[in-house]
CSV table of C-alpha atoms in Angstrom, one decimal:
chain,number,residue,atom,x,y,z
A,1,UNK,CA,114.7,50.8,101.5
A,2,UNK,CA,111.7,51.0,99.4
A,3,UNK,CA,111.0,54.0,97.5
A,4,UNK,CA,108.7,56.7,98.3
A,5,UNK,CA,105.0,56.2,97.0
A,6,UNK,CA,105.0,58.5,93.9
A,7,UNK,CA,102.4,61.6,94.8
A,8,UNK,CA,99.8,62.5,92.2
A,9,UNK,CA,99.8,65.9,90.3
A,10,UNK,CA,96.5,66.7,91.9
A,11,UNK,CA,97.3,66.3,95.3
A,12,UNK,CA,100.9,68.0,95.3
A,13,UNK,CA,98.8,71.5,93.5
A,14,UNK,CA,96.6,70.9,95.8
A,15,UNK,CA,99.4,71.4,99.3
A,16,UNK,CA,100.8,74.3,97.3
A,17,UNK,CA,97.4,75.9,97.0
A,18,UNK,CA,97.1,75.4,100.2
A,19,UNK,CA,100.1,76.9,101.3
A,20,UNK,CA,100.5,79.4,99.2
A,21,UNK,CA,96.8,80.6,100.4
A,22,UNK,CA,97.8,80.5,103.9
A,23,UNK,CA,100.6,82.0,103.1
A,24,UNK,CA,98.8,85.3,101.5
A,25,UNK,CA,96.1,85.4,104.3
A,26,UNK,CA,98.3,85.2,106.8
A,27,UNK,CA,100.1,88.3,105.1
A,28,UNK,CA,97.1,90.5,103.8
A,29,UNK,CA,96.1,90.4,107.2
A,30,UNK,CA,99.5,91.5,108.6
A,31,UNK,CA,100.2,93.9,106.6
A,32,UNK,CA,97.4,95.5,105.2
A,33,UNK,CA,97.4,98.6,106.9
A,34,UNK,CA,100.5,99.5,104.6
A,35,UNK,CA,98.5,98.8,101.6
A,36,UNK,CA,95.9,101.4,102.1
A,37,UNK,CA,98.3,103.8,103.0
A,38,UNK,CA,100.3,102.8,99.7
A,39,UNK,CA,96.7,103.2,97.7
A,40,UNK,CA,95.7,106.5,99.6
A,41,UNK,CA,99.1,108.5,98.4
A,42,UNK,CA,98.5,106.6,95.2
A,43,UNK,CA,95.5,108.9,94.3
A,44,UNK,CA,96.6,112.0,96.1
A,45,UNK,CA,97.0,114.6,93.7
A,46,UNK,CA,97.6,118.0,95.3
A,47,UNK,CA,100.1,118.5,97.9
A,48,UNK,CA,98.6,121.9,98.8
A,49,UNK,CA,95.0,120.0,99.5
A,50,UNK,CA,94.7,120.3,103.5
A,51,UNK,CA,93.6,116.6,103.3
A,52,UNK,CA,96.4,115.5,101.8
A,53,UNK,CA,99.1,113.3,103.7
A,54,UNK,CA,102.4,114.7,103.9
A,55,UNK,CA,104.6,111.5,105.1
A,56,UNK,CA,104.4,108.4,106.1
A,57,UNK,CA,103.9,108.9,110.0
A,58,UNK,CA,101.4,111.7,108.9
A,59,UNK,CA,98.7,109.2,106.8
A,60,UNK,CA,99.2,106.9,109.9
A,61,UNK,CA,98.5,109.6,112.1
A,62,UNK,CA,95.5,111.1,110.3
A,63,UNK,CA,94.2,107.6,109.2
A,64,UNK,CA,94.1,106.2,112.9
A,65,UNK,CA,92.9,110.1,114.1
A,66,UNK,CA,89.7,110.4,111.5
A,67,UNK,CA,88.7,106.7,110.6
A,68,UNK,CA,90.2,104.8,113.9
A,69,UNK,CA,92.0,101.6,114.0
A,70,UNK,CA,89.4,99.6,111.5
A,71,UNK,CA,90.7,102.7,108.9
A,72,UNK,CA,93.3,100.6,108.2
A,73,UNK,CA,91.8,97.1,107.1
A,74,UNK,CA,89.6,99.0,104.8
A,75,UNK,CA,89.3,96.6,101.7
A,76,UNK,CA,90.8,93.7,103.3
A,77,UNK,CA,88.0,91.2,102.1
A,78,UNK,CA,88.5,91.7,98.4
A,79,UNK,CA,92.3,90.1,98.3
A,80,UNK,CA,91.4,87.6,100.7
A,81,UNK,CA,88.7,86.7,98.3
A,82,UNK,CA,91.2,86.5,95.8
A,83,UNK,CA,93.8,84.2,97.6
A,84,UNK,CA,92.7,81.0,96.8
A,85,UNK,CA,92.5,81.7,92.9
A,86,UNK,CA,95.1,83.5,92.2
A,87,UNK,CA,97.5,81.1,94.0
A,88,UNK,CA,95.5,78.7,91.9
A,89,UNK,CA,96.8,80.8,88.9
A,90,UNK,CA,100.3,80.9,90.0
A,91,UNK,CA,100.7,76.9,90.6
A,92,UNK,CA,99.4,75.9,86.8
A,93,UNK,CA,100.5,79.0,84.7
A,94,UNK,CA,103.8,79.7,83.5
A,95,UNK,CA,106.0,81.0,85.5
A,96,UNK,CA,106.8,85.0,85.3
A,97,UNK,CA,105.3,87.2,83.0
A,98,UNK,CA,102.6,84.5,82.0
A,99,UNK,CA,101.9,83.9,85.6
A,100,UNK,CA,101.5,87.8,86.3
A,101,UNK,CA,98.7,88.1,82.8
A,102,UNK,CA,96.8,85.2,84.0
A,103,UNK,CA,96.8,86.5,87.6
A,104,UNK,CA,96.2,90.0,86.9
A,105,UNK,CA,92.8,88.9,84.9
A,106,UNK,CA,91.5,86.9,87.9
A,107,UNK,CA,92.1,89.6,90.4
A,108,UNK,CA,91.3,92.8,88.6
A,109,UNK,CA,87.4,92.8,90.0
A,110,UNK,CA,88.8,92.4,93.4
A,111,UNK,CA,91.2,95.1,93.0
A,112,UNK,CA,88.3,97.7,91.8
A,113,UNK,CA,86.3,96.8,95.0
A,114,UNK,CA,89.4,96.9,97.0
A,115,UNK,CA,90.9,100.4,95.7
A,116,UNK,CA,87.1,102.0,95.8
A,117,UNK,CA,86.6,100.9,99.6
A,118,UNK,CA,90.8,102.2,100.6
A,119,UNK,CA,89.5,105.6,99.2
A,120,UNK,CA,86.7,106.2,101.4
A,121,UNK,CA,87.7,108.5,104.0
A,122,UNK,CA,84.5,107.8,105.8
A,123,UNK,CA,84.5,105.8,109.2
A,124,UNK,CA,85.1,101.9,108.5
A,125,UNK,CA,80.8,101.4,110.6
A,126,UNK,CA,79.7,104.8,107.6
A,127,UNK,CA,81.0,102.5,104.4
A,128,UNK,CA,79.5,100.1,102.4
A,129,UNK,CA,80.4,96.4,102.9
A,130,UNK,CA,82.1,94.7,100.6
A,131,UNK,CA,79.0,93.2,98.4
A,132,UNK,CA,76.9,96.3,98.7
A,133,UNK,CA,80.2,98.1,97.0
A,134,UNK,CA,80.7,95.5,94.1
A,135,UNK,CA,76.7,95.5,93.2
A,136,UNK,CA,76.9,99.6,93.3
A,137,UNK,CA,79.8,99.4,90.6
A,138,UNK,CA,77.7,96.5,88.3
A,139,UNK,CA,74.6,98.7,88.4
A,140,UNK,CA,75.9,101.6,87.7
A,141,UNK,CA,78.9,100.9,85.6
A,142,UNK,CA,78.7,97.4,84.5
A,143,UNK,CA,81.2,94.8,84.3
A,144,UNK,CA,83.2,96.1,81.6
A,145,UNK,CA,86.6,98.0,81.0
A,146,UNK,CA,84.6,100.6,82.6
A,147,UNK,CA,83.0,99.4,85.4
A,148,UNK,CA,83.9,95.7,88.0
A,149,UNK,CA,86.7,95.7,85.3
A,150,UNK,CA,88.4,99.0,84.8
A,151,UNK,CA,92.0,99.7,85.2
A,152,UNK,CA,92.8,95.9,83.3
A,153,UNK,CA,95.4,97.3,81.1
A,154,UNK,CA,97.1,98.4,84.4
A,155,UNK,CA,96.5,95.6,86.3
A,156,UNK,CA,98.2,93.7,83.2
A,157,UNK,CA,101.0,96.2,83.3
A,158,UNK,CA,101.6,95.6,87.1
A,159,UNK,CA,101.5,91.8,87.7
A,160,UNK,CA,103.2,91.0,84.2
A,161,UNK,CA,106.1,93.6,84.8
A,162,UNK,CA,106.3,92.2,88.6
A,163,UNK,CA,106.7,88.5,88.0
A,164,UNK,CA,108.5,88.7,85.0
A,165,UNK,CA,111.8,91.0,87.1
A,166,UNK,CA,110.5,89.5,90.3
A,167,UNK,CA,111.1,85.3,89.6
A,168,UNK,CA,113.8,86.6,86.3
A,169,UNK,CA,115.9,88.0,89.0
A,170,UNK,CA,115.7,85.5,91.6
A,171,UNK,CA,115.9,82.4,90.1
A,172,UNK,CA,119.0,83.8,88.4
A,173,UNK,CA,120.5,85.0,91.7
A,174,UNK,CA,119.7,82.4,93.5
A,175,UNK,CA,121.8,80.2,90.9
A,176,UNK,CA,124.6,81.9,92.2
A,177,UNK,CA,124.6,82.4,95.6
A,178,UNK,CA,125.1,78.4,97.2
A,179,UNK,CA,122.4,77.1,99.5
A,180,UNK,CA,123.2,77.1,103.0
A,181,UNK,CA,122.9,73.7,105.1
A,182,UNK,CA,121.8,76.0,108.3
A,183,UNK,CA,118.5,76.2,108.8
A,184,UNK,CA,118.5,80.1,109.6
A,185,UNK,CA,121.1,81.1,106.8
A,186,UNK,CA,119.0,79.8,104.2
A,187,UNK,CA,116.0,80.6,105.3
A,188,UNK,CA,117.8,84.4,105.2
A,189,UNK,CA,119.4,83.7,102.2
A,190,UNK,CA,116.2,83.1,100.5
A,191,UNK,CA,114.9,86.3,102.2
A,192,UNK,CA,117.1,88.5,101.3
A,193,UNK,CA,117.1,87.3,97.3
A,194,UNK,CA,113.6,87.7,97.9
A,195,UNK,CA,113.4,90.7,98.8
A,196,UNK,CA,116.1,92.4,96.3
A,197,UNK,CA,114.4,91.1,93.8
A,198,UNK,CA,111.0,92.4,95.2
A,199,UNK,CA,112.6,95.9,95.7
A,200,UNK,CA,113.9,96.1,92.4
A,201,UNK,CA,110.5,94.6,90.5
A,202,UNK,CA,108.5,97.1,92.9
A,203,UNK,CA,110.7,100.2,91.9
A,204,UNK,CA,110.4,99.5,88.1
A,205,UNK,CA,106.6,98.2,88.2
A,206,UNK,CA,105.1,100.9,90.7
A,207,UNK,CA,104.2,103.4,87.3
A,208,UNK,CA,101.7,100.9,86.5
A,209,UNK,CA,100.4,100.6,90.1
A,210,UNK,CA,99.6,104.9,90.1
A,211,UNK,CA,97.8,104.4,87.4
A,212,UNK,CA,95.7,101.7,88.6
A,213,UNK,CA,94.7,103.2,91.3
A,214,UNK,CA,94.2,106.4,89.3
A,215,UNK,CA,91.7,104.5,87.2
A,216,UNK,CA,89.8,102.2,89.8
A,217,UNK,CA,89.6,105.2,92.3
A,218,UNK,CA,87.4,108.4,92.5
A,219,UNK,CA,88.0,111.1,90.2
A,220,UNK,CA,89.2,114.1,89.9
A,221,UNK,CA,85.7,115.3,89.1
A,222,UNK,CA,82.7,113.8,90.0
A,223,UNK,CA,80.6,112.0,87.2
A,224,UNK,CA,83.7,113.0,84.6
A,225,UNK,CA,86.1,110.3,84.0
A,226,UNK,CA,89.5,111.7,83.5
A,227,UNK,CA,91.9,108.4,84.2
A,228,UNK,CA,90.6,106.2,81.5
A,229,UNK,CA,93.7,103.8,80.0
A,230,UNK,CA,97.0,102.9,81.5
A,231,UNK,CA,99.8,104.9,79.1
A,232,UNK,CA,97.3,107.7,78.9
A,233,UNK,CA,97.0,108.2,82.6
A,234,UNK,CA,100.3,107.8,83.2
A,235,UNK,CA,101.0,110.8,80.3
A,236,UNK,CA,98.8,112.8,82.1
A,237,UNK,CA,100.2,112.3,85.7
A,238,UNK,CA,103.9,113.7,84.5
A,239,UNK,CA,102.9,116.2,82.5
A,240,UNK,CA,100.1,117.6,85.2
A,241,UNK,CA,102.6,116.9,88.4
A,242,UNK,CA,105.9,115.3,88.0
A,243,UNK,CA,107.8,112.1,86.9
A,244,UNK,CA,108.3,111.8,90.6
A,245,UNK,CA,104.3,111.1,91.4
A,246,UNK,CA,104.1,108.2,89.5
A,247,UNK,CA,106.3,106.1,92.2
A,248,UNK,CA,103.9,107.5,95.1
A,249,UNK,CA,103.5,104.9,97.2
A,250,UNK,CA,106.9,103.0,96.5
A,251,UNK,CA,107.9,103.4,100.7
A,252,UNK,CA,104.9,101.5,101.9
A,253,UNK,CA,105.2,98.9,98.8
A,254,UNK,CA,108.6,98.8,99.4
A,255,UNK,CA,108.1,98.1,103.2
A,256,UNK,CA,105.4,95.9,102.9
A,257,UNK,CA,107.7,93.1,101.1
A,258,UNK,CA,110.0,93.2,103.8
A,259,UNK,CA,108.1,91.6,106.6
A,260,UNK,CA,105.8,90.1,104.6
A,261,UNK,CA,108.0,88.4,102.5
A,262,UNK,CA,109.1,86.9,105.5
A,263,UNK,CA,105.7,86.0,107.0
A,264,UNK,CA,104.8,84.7,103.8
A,265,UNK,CA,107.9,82.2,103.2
A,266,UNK,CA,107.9,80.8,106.9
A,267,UNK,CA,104.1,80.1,106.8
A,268,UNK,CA,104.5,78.1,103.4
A,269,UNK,CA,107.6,76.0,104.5
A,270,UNK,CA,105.8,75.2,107.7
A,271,UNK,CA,101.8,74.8,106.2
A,272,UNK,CA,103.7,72.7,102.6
A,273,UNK,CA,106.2,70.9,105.6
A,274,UNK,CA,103.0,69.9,107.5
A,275,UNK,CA,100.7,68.9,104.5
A,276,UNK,CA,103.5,66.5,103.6
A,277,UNK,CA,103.5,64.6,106.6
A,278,UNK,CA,100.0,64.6,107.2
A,279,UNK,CA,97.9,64.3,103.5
């Protein structure tokens, strides 16, 4: 039996690139929707403001009512933008919290396009596309700390905090639960690590997500920025309205991981499982 031809470093990044970018696409376009309900509550600040969601089925409602069914794939071109180098990112860079730094750096533009567009209550035909949005923020703002690049100290905060619980957590628990020689059990075995360890990364990580989307969103004032850096904005958001409003968003975030942890791990066995047989 001769042994299998040894497969260069080059190619084998390259199927998990590949995968892995399916993988996310596949996902972002899935389950988007629950992101920019997740963002929208994010920058809420005032429960008493009559634009202001009240629940779950409430931002749905509203959303779908005032900006119709495109309202909820505001955004969407920024992260898919950002698939291909971020999964880029995660194949070559350490693993966990080095892997969240690196990735945070590359996405962080992508993100301040992404949050500015979410927060436009305007119809999804009234807003500006995705380039005309980006050039606004470089004209007027630059592409500093304060302008395509703001909210990088959160951004840092989010992804390094995420991947360091996220893959600390599963790798360890996955050490101890035994793999599973049915198909179906492992593949929920795997799921389910995945998603504990999601939920719990998401739960101690979502302080830094408020205040990036504090930062990258509009302000409170018009032309006065109040949300400047990460610890300070999160200071200011419990002291002005509660510990409890820097984990808005956690239901949607938390919800999101579910499904589309799942839609993200079957396409990447299938997309890797196919690359292998065919390139």
């Amino acid at each position: 039996m001769s042994a299998k031809p040894e497969v260069g470093l080059v190619r084998e990044a390259s199927r998990q690139i590949v995968a892995g970018g399916s993988a996310g696409l596949v996902e972002i376009c899935l389950m988007h929707p629950l992101d920019v309900v997740k963002t929208r509550f994010q920058i809420q600040r005032c429960a008493t403001d009559p634009n202001s969601y009240k629940s779950l089925v409430d931002s749905f409602r509203m959303i779908f009512q005032m900006e119709g069914l495109f309202g909820f794939y505001k955004g969407i071109l920024p992260p898919i933008l950002a698939e291909t180098p971020k999964r880029a990112v995660k194949t070559f860079a350490i693993a966990g919290l080095g892997s969240g730094l690196t990735e945070a750096i590359v996405v962080n533009p992508f993100e301040v396009v992404k949050v500015g567009l979410q927060a436009n209550r305007n119809t999804f035909a009234e807003q500006p596309s995705t380039m005309d949005y980006a050039r606004q923020i470089i004209k007027k703002e630059g592409w500093g700390l304060q302008g395509l690049n703001k909210g990088l100290t959160a951004t840092l905060g989010r992804h390094g905090v995420f991947n360091m619980v996220y893959f600390g957590f599963y790798h360890n628990v996955k050490n101890m639960i035994p793999v599973n020689k049915d198909p179906t059990l492992e593949f929920l075995r795997k799921f389910g690590i995945g998603l504990l360890s999601g939920t719990i990364a998401s739960v101690i990580n979502i302080p830094f997500d408020v205040a990036k989307s504090r930062i990258q969103g509009p302000q409170p004032v018009p032309g006065e920025i109040k949300y400047r850096t990460c610890f300070k904005t999160m200071a200011t958001v419990y002291q002005e309205e509660g510990i409890l409003a820097l984990y808005k968003g956690l239901l949607p975030k938390i919800m999101r991981l579910g499904p589309g942890g799942a839609v993200m791990l079957l396409v990447y066995e299938y997309t890797y499982s196919w690359l292998q047989e065919n390139w």
